[in-house]
């Protein structure tokens, strides 16, 4: 299929997944509004409907809690096809939401959307800016206990079952979560999804949050899981800077945001794993590093962080696959090329990593990554993720964020910088 036809198909996917003001990631498997998926959907919409792009961000922020958190799922309408739904999370909010957050890419993508069309965006930006700022303040207050960004649940990372979380997950007791029925494995091949033991532990962490009334202080202090996340740290670092740029654009002070960015950067040495020569996930309860390279470490460039040693290690990981950046190193024993975040390549993450490469003037790498991502989508369609070895399309089909990054970045007709 030529790229003009693929552009058309990508727009049709975004329109088809539009539930009126918000976009579902894919029909069936993910029937609600997900946080970072929505930010990408907005970026995709902005290539053909800027008004709809801003609406997506506004709807996402309509789920914001008083403390500033923007939850990882907004359950606008109950759907029995998804587990764990609003009743399981029990946050008691309207709209119903989950009780954790997700990677804050919204400010970075809002900046792109705004800069492509400042005239249409100015008033919309002015209205969402204080909410984005409050969310960034929440990250600082509730998710940076040691300086870098941490997650309280693997789902908060957006990279649900990647080996990064193995050290923290092994200490979570999942034996008392009671009976439940998963829904995800009814939508897609179970061998591509997290296993049952993982799911028990995900629920145990969720139940701890619900039982303490989603008290963030208690969760960070006593919860069953707390890990420093390099990807989240890089994403937040860049997001602070991008929101600071938007603050300047609006004539607001950028001092607070630039201060948070500087503090994050100063804390980076605490997640430097000497054995890997890379930034690595680290269990904040035990100090243990994950010891596996993957797409999280590749986001360093996205935050303008680089050094030659790290670069050599990462490019070697990339060279072990044929398509895209693997979510985890093929040389590691945990590598599983089709099991969700334990190996597959994700077009959406590739788009962020490429943004990092281009921002650092590394056009050759940015272009290589774009071409490899294009090859996957051309051959397999707008799937959730792909096997990085043979390119097999995996997970959910007609996926919003894959369509979105196609339009905004991968397609030959996309306006790149
Ligand atoms: C999975 C992914 C997460 C994504 C969600 C909806 O949970 O791991 O990153 O936001 O699906 O697409």
PDB file of C-alpha atoms in Angstrom, residues 118-410:
ATOM      1  CA  UNK A 118       0.097  28.973  17.396  1.00  0.00           C
ATOM      2  CA  UNK A 119      -2.859  31.004  16.258  1.00  0.00           C
ATOM      3  CA  UNK A 120      -5.430  28.245  16.754  1.00  0.00           C
ATOM      4  CA  UNK A 121      -3.647  26.966  19.838  1.00  0.00           C
ATOM      5  CA  UNK A 122      -2.986  30.042  21.949  1.00  0.00           C
ATOM      6  CA  UNK A 123      -6.255  30.202  23.897  1.00  0.00           C
ATOM      7  CA  UNK A 124      -6.442  26.448  24.247  1.00  0.00           C
ATOM      8  CA  UNK A 125      -2.867  26.359  25.532  1.00  0.00           C
ATOM      9  CA  UNK A 126      -3.549  29.159  27.986  1.00  0.00           C
ATOM     10  CA  UNK A 127      -6.445  27.157  29.423  1.00  0.00           C
ATOM     11  CA  UNK A 128      -4.564  23.852  29.798  1.00  0.00           C
ATOM     12  CA  UNK A 129      -1.242  25.290  30.952  1.00  0.00           C
ATOM     13  CA  UNK A 130      -2.111  25.564  34.703  1.00  0.00           C
ATOM     14  CA  UNK A 131      -3.379  21.978  34.677  1.00  0.00           C
ATOM     15  CA  UNK A 132      -0.219  20.653  33.055  1.00  0.00           C
ATOM     16  CA  UNK A 133       1.839  22.643  35.547  1.00  0.00           C
ATOM     17  CA  UNK A 134      -0.146  21.172  38.458  1.00  0.00           C
ATOM     18  CA  UNK A 135       0.474  17.683  37.078  1.00  0.00           C
ATOM     19  CA  UNK A 136       4.205  18.307  36.789  1.00  0.00           C
ATOM     20  CA  UNK A 137       4.174  19.622  40.358  1.00  0.00           C
ATOM     21  CA  UNK A 138       2.476  16.354  41.394  1.00  0.00           C
ATOM     22  CA  UNK A 139       5.315  14.359  39.830  1.00  0.00           C
ATOM     23  CA  UNK A 140       7.794  16.397  41.757  1.00  0.00           C
ATOM     24  CA  UNK A 141       5.896  16.106  45.068  1.00  0.00           C
ATOM     25  CA  UNK A 142       4.783  12.463  44.850  1.00  0.00           C
ATOM     26  CA  UNK A 143       6.997  10.567  42.446  1.00  0.00           C
ATOM     27  CA  UNK A 144      10.534  11.831  42.917  1.00  0.00           C
ATOM     28  CA  UNK A 145      11.306  10.579  46.444  1.00  0.00           C
ATOM     29  CA  UNK A 146      15.024  10.167  45.760  1.00  0.00           C
ATOM     30  CA  UNK A 147      15.388  12.776  43.017  1.00  0.00           C
ATOM     31  CA  UNK A 148      14.714  10.765  39.851  1.00  0.00           C
ATOM     32  CA  UNK A 149      11.196   9.763  38.760  1.00  0.00           C
ATOM     33  CA  UNK A 150       9.784   6.610  40.323  1.00  0.00           C
ATOM     34  CA  UNK A 151       6.755   4.449  39.659  1.00  0.00           C
ATOM     35  CA  UNK A 152       4.473   2.821  42.235  1.00  0.00           C
ATOM     36  CA  UNK A 153       3.004   0.249  39.826  1.00  0.00           C
ATOM     37  CA  UNK A 154       4.483  -1.255  36.628  1.00  0.00           C
ATOM     38  CA  UNK A 155       1.411   0.053  34.753  1.00  0.00           C
ATOM     39  CA  UNK A 156       2.375   3.579  35.755  1.00  0.00           C
ATOM     40  CA  UNK A 157       5.478   3.280  33.560  1.00  0.00           C
ATOM     41  CA  UNK A 158       3.407   2.537  30.445  1.00  0.00           C
ATOM     42  CA  UNK A 159       5.872  -0.331  29.831  1.00  0.00           C
ATOM     43  CA  UNK A 160       3.830  -2.784  31.842  1.00  0.00           C
ATOM     44  CA  UNK A 161       5.769  -6.040  31.995  1.00  0.00           C
ATOM     45  CA  UNK A 162       9.283  -5.089  30.878  1.00  0.00           C
ATOM     46  CA  UNK A 163      12.181  -6.790  32.680  1.00  0.00           C
ATOM     47  CA  UNK A 164      13.018  -3.426  34.279  1.00  0.00           C
ATOM     48  CA  UNK A 165      10.405  -4.210  36.930  1.00  0.00           C
ATOM     49  CA  UNK A 166      11.505  -7.758  37.727  1.00  0.00           C
ATOM     50  CA  UNK A 167      13.522  -6.852  40.860  1.00  0.00           C
ATOM     51  CA  UNK A 168      10.560  -4.999  42.407  1.00  0.00           C
ATOM     52  CA  UNK A 169       7.932  -7.467  41.233  1.00  0.00           C
ATOM     53  CA  UNK A 170       9.641 -10.496  42.750  1.00  0.00           C
ATOM     54  CA  UNK A 171       9.076  -9.003  46.219  1.00  0.00           C
ATOM     55  CA  UNK A 172       5.363  -8.400  45.690  1.00  0.00           C
ATOM     56  CA  UNK A 173       3.143 -11.051  47.259  1.00  0.00           C
ATOM     57  CA  UNK A 174       0.408 -11.891  44.763  1.00  0.00           C
ATOM     58  CA  UNK A 175      -0.919 -14.934  46.590  1.00  0.00           C
ATOM     59  CA  UNK A 176      -3.888 -13.264  48.307  1.00  0.00           C
ATOM     60  CA  UNK A 177      -5.596 -11.347  45.562  1.00  0.00           C
ATOM     61  CA  UNK A 178      -8.640 -13.640  45.341  1.00  0.00           C
ATOM     62  CA  UNK A 179     -10.395 -14.863  42.196  1.00  0.00           C
ATOM     63  CA  UNK A 180     -10.697 -12.715  39.122  1.00  0.00           C
ATOM     64  CA  UNK A 181     -11.217 -13.099  35.389  1.00  0.00           C
ATOM     65  CA  UNK A 182      -8.827 -11.427  32.996  1.00  0.00           C
ATOM     66  CA  UNK A 183     -10.341  -9.911  29.872  1.00  0.00           C
ATOM     67  CA  UNK A 184      -7.201  -9.019  27.903  1.00  0.00           C
ATOM     68  CA  UNK A 185      -6.447 -12.632  26.981  1.00  0.00           C
ATOM     69  CA  UNK A 186      -9.895 -12.932  25.360  1.00  0.00           C
ATOM     70  CA  UNK A 187      -8.984 -10.150  22.909  1.00  0.00           C
ATOM     71  CA  UNK A 188      -5.431 -11.098  21.905  1.00  0.00           C
ATOM     72  CA  UNK A 189      -3.128 -14.131  21.906  1.00  0.00           C
ATOM     73  CA  UNK A 190      -2.312 -14.934  25.597  1.00  0.00           C
ATOM     74  CA  UNK A 191       1.304 -15.781  24.729  1.00  0.00           C
ATOM     75  CA  UNK A 192       1.784 -12.106  23.814  1.00  0.00           C
ATOM     76  CA  UNK A 193       0.442 -10.837  27.156  1.00  0.00           C
ATOM     77  CA  UNK A 194       1.866 -10.709  30.695  1.00  0.00           C
ATOM     78  CA  UNK A 195       1.603 -14.024  32.586  1.00  0.00           C
ATOM     79  CA  UNK A 196      -0.760 -14.963  35.443  1.00  0.00           C
ATOM     80  CA  UNK A 197       1.872 -14.512  38.176  1.00  0.00           C
ATOM     81  CA  UNK A 198       2.508 -10.982  36.930  1.00  0.00           C
ATOM     82  CA  UNK A 199      -1.203 -10.255  36.938  1.00  0.00           C
ATOM     83  CA  UNK A 200      -1.625 -11.453  40.534  1.00  0.00           C
ATOM     84  CA  UNK A 201       1.096  -9.053  41.583  1.00  0.00           C
ATOM     85  CA  UNK A 202      -0.354  -6.154  39.565  1.00  0.00           C
ATOM     86  CA  UNK A 203      -3.600  -6.681  41.447  1.00  0.00           C
ATOM     87  CA  UNK A 204      -1.892  -6.930  44.832  1.00  0.00           C
ATOM     88  CA  UNK A 205      -0.276  -3.504  44.246  1.00  0.00           C
ATOM     89  CA  UNK A 206      -3.609  -2.082  43.091  1.00  0.00           C
ATOM     90  CA  UNK A 207      -5.379  -3.465  46.167  1.00  0.00           C
ATOM     91  CA  UNK A 208      -2.828  -1.831  48.467  1.00  0.00           C
ATOM     92  CA  UNK A 209      -3.603   1.543  46.855  1.00  0.00           C
ATOM     93  CA  UNK A 210      -7.330   1.062  47.141  1.00  0.00           C
ATOM     94  CA  UNK A 211      -7.118  -0.047  50.766  1.00  0.00           C
ATOM     95  CA  UNK A 212      -5.226   3.080  51.805  1.00  0.00           C
ATOM     96  CA  UNK A 213      -7.716   5.273  49.907  1.00  0.00           C
ATOM     97  CA  UNK A 214      -5.102   6.101  47.252  1.00  0.00           C
ATOM     98  CA  UNK A 215      -3.095   8.082  49.791  1.00  0.00           C
ATOM     99  CA  UNK A 216       0.020   8.842  47.743  1.00  0.00           C
ATOM    100  CA  UNK A 217       2.224   9.389  50.768  1.00  0.00           C
ATOM    101  CA  UNK A 218       1.390   5.955  52.159  1.00  0.00           C
ATOM    102  CA  UNK A 219       1.809   4.318  48.749  1.00  0.00           C
ATOM    103  CA  UNK A 220       5.281   5.789  48.249  1.00  0.00           C
ATOM    104  CA  UNK A 221       6.355   5.102  51.838  1.00  0.00           C
ATOM    105  CA  UNK A 222       4.883   1.642  52.462  1.00  0.00           C
ATOM    106  CA  UNK A 223       3.527   0.293  49.155  1.00  0.00           C
ATOM    107  CA  UNK A 224       4.618  -3.105  47.833  1.00  0.00           C
ATOM    108  CA  UNK A 225       6.423  -1.660  44.798  1.00  0.00           C
ATOM    109  CA  UNK A 226       8.585   1.414  44.203  1.00  0.00           C
ATOM    110  CA  UNK A 227      11.140   1.598  41.405  1.00  0.00           C
ATOM    111  CA  UNK A 228      13.127   4.395  39.812  1.00  0.00           C
ATOM    112  CA  UNK A 229      12.374   4.482  36.087  1.00  0.00           C
ATOM    113  CA  UNK A 230      14.914   5.871  33.616  1.00  0.00           C
ATOM    114  CA  UNK A 231      12.283   6.294  30.879  1.00  0.00           C
ATOM    115  CA  UNK A 232       9.982   8.231  33.178  1.00  0.00           C
ATOM    116  CA  UNK A 233      12.882  10.357  34.351  1.00  0.00           C
ATOM    117  CA  UNK A 234      13.896  11.241  30.794  1.00  0.00           C
ATOM    118  CA  UNK A 235      10.290  11.867  29.747  1.00  0.00           C
ATOM    119  CA  UNK A 236       9.636  14.081  32.760  1.00  0.00           C
ATOM    120  CA  UNK A 237      12.898  15.966  32.309  1.00  0.00           C
ATOM    121  CA  UNK A 238      12.042  16.814  28.746  1.00  0.00           C
ATOM    122  CA  UNK A 239       8.421  17.579  29.661  1.00  0.00           C
ATOM    123  CA  UNK A 240       9.535  20.102  32.303  1.00  0.00           C
ATOM    124  CA  UNK A 241      11.671  21.869  29.714  1.00  0.00           C
ATOM    125  CA  UNK A 242       8.939  21.811  27.090  1.00  0.00           C
ATOM    126  CA  UNK A 243       6.390  23.158  29.536  1.00  0.00           C
ATOM    127  CA  UNK A 244       8.912  25.840  30.533  1.00  0.00           C
ATOM    128  CA  UNK A 245       9.132  26.849  26.852  1.00  0.00           C
ATOM    129  CA  UNK A 246       5.337  27.067  26.730  1.00  0.00           C
ATOM    130  CA  UNK A 247       5.364  29.151  29.922  1.00  0.00           C
ATOM    131  CA  UNK A 248       7.712  31.648  28.251  1.00  0.00           C
ATOM    132  CA  UNK A 249       5.462  31.697  25.214  1.00  0.00           C
ATOM    133  CA  UNK A 250       2.534  32.667  27.444  1.00  0.00           C
ATOM    134  CA  UNK A 251       4.556  35.253  29.333  1.00  0.00           C
ATOM    135  CA  UNK A 252       4.583  33.142  32.512  1.00  0.00           C
ATOM    136  CA  UNK A 253       7.588  32.383  34.686  1.00  0.00           C
ATOM    137  CA  UNK A 254       9.570  29.260  33.789  1.00  0.00           C
ATOM    138  CA  UNK A 255      11.698  29.309  36.949  1.00  0.00           C
ATOM    139  CA  UNK A 256       9.920  26.581  38.899  1.00  0.00           C
ATOM    140  CA  UNK A 257       9.923  24.192  35.927  1.00  0.00           C
ATOM    141  CA  UNK A 258      13.556  24.817  35.062  1.00  0.00           C
ATOM    142  CA  UNK A 259      14.448  24.205  38.715  1.00  0.00           C
ATOM    143  CA  UNK A 260      12.671  20.825  38.671  1.00  0.00           C
ATOM    144  CA  UNK A 261      14.449  19.922  35.433  1.00  0.00           C
ATOM    145  CA  UNK A 262      17.834  20.814  36.928  1.00  0.00           C
ATOM    146  CA  UNK A 263      17.115  18.715  40.025  1.00  0.00           C
ATOM    147  CA  UNK A 264      16.148  15.693  37.940  1.00  0.00           C
ATOM    148  CA  UNK A 265      19.280  15.999  35.879  1.00  0.00           C
ATOM    149  CA  UNK A 266      21.430  16.297  38.988  1.00  0.00           C
ATOM    150  CA  UNK A 267      19.934  13.060  40.355  1.00  0.00           C
ATOM    151  CA  UNK A 268      20.689  10.996  37.223  1.00  0.00           C
ATOM    152  CA  UNK A 269      23.917   9.464  38.659  1.00  0.00           C
ATOM    153  CA  UNK A 270      21.760   7.526  41.166  1.00  0.00           C
ATOM    154  CA  UNK A 271      20.389   5.381  38.319  1.00  0.00           C
ATOM    155  CA  UNK A 272      23.671   4.957  36.452  1.00  0.00           C
ATOM    156  CA  UNK A 273      24.488   1.245  36.445  1.00  0.00           C
ATOM    157  CA  UNK A 274      28.251   0.934  36.186  1.00  0.00           C
ATOM    158  CA  UNK A 275      28.090  -2.720  35.086  1.00  0.00           C
ATOM    159  CA  UNK A 276      25.868  -1.845  32.152  1.00  0.00           C
ATOM    160  CA  UNK A 277      27.412   1.553  31.393  1.00  0.00           C
ATOM    161  CA  UNK A 278      23.877   2.843  31.126  1.00  0.00           C
ATOM    162  CA  UNK A 279      20.973   4.356  33.036  1.00  0.00           C
ATOM    163  CA  UNK A 280      18.940   1.547  34.488  1.00  0.00           C
ATOM    164  CA  UNK A 281      15.755   0.874  36.461  1.00  0.00           C
ATOM    165  CA  UNK A 282      16.393   0.500  40.192  1.00  0.00           C
ATOM    166  CA  UNK A 283      14.358  -0.919  43.035  1.00  0.00           C
ATOM    167  CA  UNK A 284      14.102   1.877  45.593  1.00  0.00           C
ATOM    168  CA  UNK A 285      13.272  -0.560  48.412  1.00  0.00           C
ATOM    169  CA  UNK A 286      16.391  -2.706  47.977  1.00  0.00           C
ATOM    170  CA  UNK A 287      18.741  -0.662  45.772  1.00  0.00           C
ATOM    171  CA  UNK A 288      18.897  -3.480  43.216  1.00  0.00           C
ATOM    172  CA  UNK A 289      19.346  -2.582  39.544  1.00  0.00           C
ATOM    173  CA  UNK A 290      17.370  -4.390  36.830  1.00  0.00           C
ATOM    174  CA  UNK A 291      20.547  -4.957  34.812  1.00  0.00           C
ATOM    175  CA  UNK A 292      18.800  -5.126  31.423  1.00  0.00           C
ATOM    176  CA  UNK A 293      19.069  -2.598  28.629  1.00  0.00           C
ATOM    177  CA  UNK A 294      15.992  -1.588  26.719  1.00  0.00           C
ATOM    178  CA  UNK A 295      13.930   1.204  25.285  1.00  0.00           C
ATOM    179  CA  UNK A 296      13.930   3.090  28.609  1.00  0.00           C
ATOM    180  CA  UNK A 297      17.669   3.725  28.371  1.00  0.00           C
ATOM    181  CA  UNK A 298      17.307   4.763  24.712  1.00  0.00           C
ATOM    182  CA  UNK A 299      15.201   7.725  25.810  1.00  0.00           C
ATOM    183  CA  UNK A 300      18.322   9.461  27.174  1.00  0.00           C
ATOM    184  CA  UNK A 301      18.762  11.469  23.959  1.00  0.00           C
ATOM    185  CA  UNK A 302      15.141  12.602  24.228  1.00  0.00           C
ATOM    186  CA  UNK A 303      16.207  14.355  27.449  1.00  0.00           C
ATOM    187  CA  UNK A 304      19.444  15.661  25.851  1.00  0.00           C
ATOM    188  CA  UNK A 305      21.543  13.280  27.931  1.00  0.00           C
ATOM    189  CA  UNK A 306      24.405  11.493  26.182  1.00  0.00           C
ATOM    190  CA  UNK A 307      27.806   9.968  26.666  1.00  0.00           C
ATOM    191  CA  UNK A 308      29.960   7.857  24.337  1.00  0.00           C
ATOM    192  CA  UNK A 309      30.118   4.738  26.499  1.00  0.00           C
ATOM    193  CA  UNK A 310      26.367   4.534  26.852  1.00  0.00           C
ATOM    194  CA  UNK A 311      25.967   5.174  23.162  1.00  0.00           C
ATOM    195  CA  UNK A 312      28.148   2.215  22.192  1.00  0.00           C
ATOM    196  CA  UNK A 313      26.150  -0.130  24.401  1.00  0.00           C
ATOM    197  CA  UNK A 314      22.805   1.056  23.111  1.00  0.00           C
ATOM    198  CA  UNK A 315      23.673   0.977  19.424  1.00  0.00           C
ATOM    199  CA  UNK A 316      24.957  -2.587  19.900  1.00  0.00           C
ATOM    200  CA  UNK A 317      21.523  -3.541  21.308  1.00  0.00           C
ATOM    201  CA  UNK A 318      19.802  -1.939  18.332  1.00  0.00           C
ATOM    202  CA  UNK A 319      22.071  -3.811  15.917  1.00  0.00           C
ATOM    203  CA  UNK A 320      20.899  -7.129  17.365  1.00  0.00           C
ATOM    204  CA  UNK A 321      17.438  -6.694  15.787  1.00  0.00           C
ATOM    205  CA  UNK A 322      16.132  -5.962  12.308  1.00  0.00           C
ATOM    206  CA  UNK A 323      13.319  -3.532  13.088  1.00  0.00           C
ATOM    207  CA  UNK A 324      13.135  -0.658  15.564  1.00  0.00           C
ATOM    208  CA  UNK A 325      14.384  -0.312  19.115  1.00  0.00           C
ATOM    209  CA  UNK A 326      13.624  -3.483  21.106  1.00  0.00           C
ATOM    210  CA  UNK A 327      11.860  -2.892  24.419  1.00  0.00           C
ATOM    211  CA  UNK A 328      14.471  -5.191  25.914  1.00  0.00           C
ATOM    212  CA  UNK A 329      17.915  -6.458  24.919  1.00  0.00           C
ATOM    213  CA  UNK A 330      17.844  -9.626  22.744  1.00  0.00           C
ATOM    214  CA  UNK A 331      21.049 -10.753  24.475  1.00  0.00           C
ATOM    215  CA  UNK A 332      19.314 -10.886  27.879  1.00  0.00           C
ATOM    216  CA  UNK A 333      17.820 -14.207  29.047  1.00  0.00           C
ATOM    217  CA  UNK A 334      14.484 -12.466  29.686  1.00  0.00           C
ATOM    218  CA  UNK A 335      14.101 -11.490  26.010  1.00  0.00           C
ATOM    219  CA  UNK A 336      10.780 -12.585  24.467  1.00  0.00           C
ATOM    220  CA  UNK A 337      10.298 -11.025  21.008  1.00  0.00           C
ATOM    221  CA  UNK A 338       6.474 -11.095  21.088  1.00  0.00           C
ATOM    222  CA  UNK A 339       5.606 -10.782  24.765  1.00  0.00           C
ATOM    223  CA  UNK A 340       4.513  -7.217  25.145  1.00  0.00           C
ATOM    224  CA  UNK A 341       7.314  -5.133  26.731  1.00  0.00           C
ATOM    225  CA  UNK A 342       9.821  -7.973  27.111  1.00  0.00           C
ATOM    226  CA  UNK A 343      11.333  -7.573  23.661  1.00  0.00           C
ATOM    227  CA  UNK A 344       8.952  -6.223  20.998  1.00  0.00           C
ATOM    228  CA  UNK A 345       9.459  -2.876  19.317  1.00  0.00           C
ATOM    229  CA  UNK A 346       6.753  -0.227  19.794  1.00  0.00           C
ATOM    230  CA  UNK A 347       6.277   2.335  17.022  1.00  0.00           C
ATOM    231  CA  UNK A 348       5.097   4.873  19.567  1.00  0.00           C
ATOM    232  CA  UNK A 349       8.282   4.596  21.627  1.00  0.00           C
ATOM    233  CA  UNK A 350      10.340   4.678  18.448  1.00  0.00           C
ATOM    234  CA  UNK A 351       8.777   8.054  17.654  1.00  0.00           C
ATOM    235  CA  UNK A 352       9.999   9.479  20.981  1.00  0.00           C
ATOM    236  CA  UNK A 353      13.467   7.997  20.618  1.00  0.00           C
ATOM    237  CA  UNK A 354      13.698   9.443  17.100  1.00  0.00           C
ATOM    238  CA  UNK A 355      12.636  12.824  18.440  1.00  0.00           C
ATOM    239  CA  UNK A 356      15.576  12.507  20.804  1.00  0.00           C
ATOM    240  CA  UNK A 357      17.983  11.629  17.992  1.00  0.00           C
ATOM    241  CA  UNK A 358      16.881  14.551  15.821  1.00  0.00           C
ATOM    242  CA  UNK A 359      16.997  16.974  18.729  1.00  0.00           C
ATOM    243  CA  UNK A 360      20.656  16.044  19.214  1.00  0.00           C
ATOM    244  CA  UNK A 361      21.445  16.440  15.517  1.00  0.00           C
ATOM    245  CA  UNK A 362      21.746  12.690  14.969  1.00  0.00           C
ATOM    246  CA  UNK A 363      19.803  12.627  11.743  1.00  0.00           C
ATOM    247  CA  UNK A 364      21.206   9.315  10.496  1.00  0.00           C
ATOM    248  CA  UNK A 365      19.897   7.416  13.517  1.00  0.00           C
ATOM    249  CA  UNK A 366      16.584   9.282  13.444  1.00  0.00           C
ATOM    250  CA  UNK A 367      16.132   8.361   9.787  1.00  0.00           C
ATOM    251  CA  UNK A 368      17.142   4.731  10.312  1.00  0.00           C
ATOM    252  CA  UNK A 369      14.580   4.391  13.069  1.00  0.00           C
ATOM    253  CA  UNK A 370      11.885   6.019  10.973  1.00  0.00           C
ATOM    254  CA  UNK A 371      12.565   3.722   8.006  1.00  0.00           C
ATOM    255  CA  UNK A 372      12.513   0.615  10.177  1.00  0.00           C
ATOM    256  CA  UNK A 373       9.208   1.710  11.722  1.00  0.00           C
ATOM    257  CA  UNK A 374       7.750   2.477   8.279  1.00  0.00           C
ATOM    258  CA  UNK A 375       8.732  -1.003   7.065  1.00  0.00           C
ATOM    259  CA  UNK A 376       6.847  -2.584   9.976  1.00  0.00           C
ATOM    260  CA  UNK A 377       3.674  -0.583   9.435  1.00  0.00           C
ATOM    261  CA  UNK A 378       3.731  -0.962   5.645  1.00  0.00           C
ATOM    262  CA  UNK A 379       3.976  -4.728   5.909  1.00  0.00           C
ATOM    263  CA  UNK A 380       1.873  -5.358   9.022  1.00  0.00           C
ATOM    264  CA  UNK A 381      -0.564  -2.471   9.441  1.00  0.00           C
ATOM    265  CA  UNK A 382      -1.322  -0.214  12.401  1.00  0.00           C
ATOM    266  CA  UNK A 383      -0.727  -2.769  15.137  1.00  0.00           C
ATOM    267  CA  UNK A 384       0.082  -2.122  18.775  1.00  0.00           C
ATOM    268  CA  UNK A 385       3.655  -3.448  18.568  1.00  0.00           C
ATOM    269  CA  UNK A 386       5.908  -5.750  16.492  1.00  0.00           C
ATOM    270  CA  UNK A 387       8.400  -8.576  16.758  1.00  0.00           C
ATOM    271  CA  UNK A 388      11.741  -6.763  16.245  1.00  0.00           C
ATOM    272  CA  UNK A 389      13.374  -9.860  14.703  1.00  0.00           C
ATOM    273  CA  UNK A 390      10.983 -10.842  11.926  1.00  0.00           C
ATOM    274  CA  UNK A 391       8.546  -7.906  11.921  1.00  0.00           C
ATOM    275  CA  UNK A 392       5.419  -9.896  12.857  1.00  0.00           C
ATOM    276  CA  UNK A 393       2.568  -7.566  13.837  1.00  0.00           C
ATOM    277  CA  UNK A 394       1.401  -8.220  17.424  1.00  0.00           C
ATOM    278  CA  UNK A 395      -1.238  -7.231  19.985  1.00  0.00           C
ATOM    279  CA  UNK A 396      -4.228  -5.060  19.132  1.00  0.00           C
ATOM    280  CA  UNK A 397      -4.983  -3.866  15.600  1.00  0.00           C
ATOM    281  CA  UNK A 398      -6.099  -0.421  14.333  1.00  0.00           C
ATOM    282  CA  UNK A 399      -4.228   1.143  17.224  1.00  0.00           C
ATOM    283  CA  UNK A 400      -4.662   4.881  17.764  1.00  0.00           C
ATOM    284  CA  UNK A 401      -1.121   5.734  18.743  1.00  0.00           C
ATOM    285  CA  UNK A 402       0.419   3.749  15.896  1.00  0.00           C
ATOM    286  CA  UNK A 403      -1.863   5.623  13.486  1.00  0.00           C
ATOM    287  CA  UNK A 404      -1.005   8.902  15.228  1.00  0.00           C
ATOM    288  CA  UNK A 405       2.759   8.552  15.044  1.00  0.00           C
ATOM    289  CA  UNK A 406       2.417   7.476  11.434  1.00  0.00           C
ATOM    290  CA  UNK A 407       0.712  10.763  10.583  1.00  0.00           C
ATOM    291  CA  UNK A 408       2.865  12.991  12.766  1.00  0.00           C
ATOM    292  CA  UNK A 409       6.260  11.357  12.252  1.00  0.00           C
ATOM    293  CA  UNK A 410       6.723   8.138  10.267  1.00  0.00           C
TER     294      UNK A 410
END
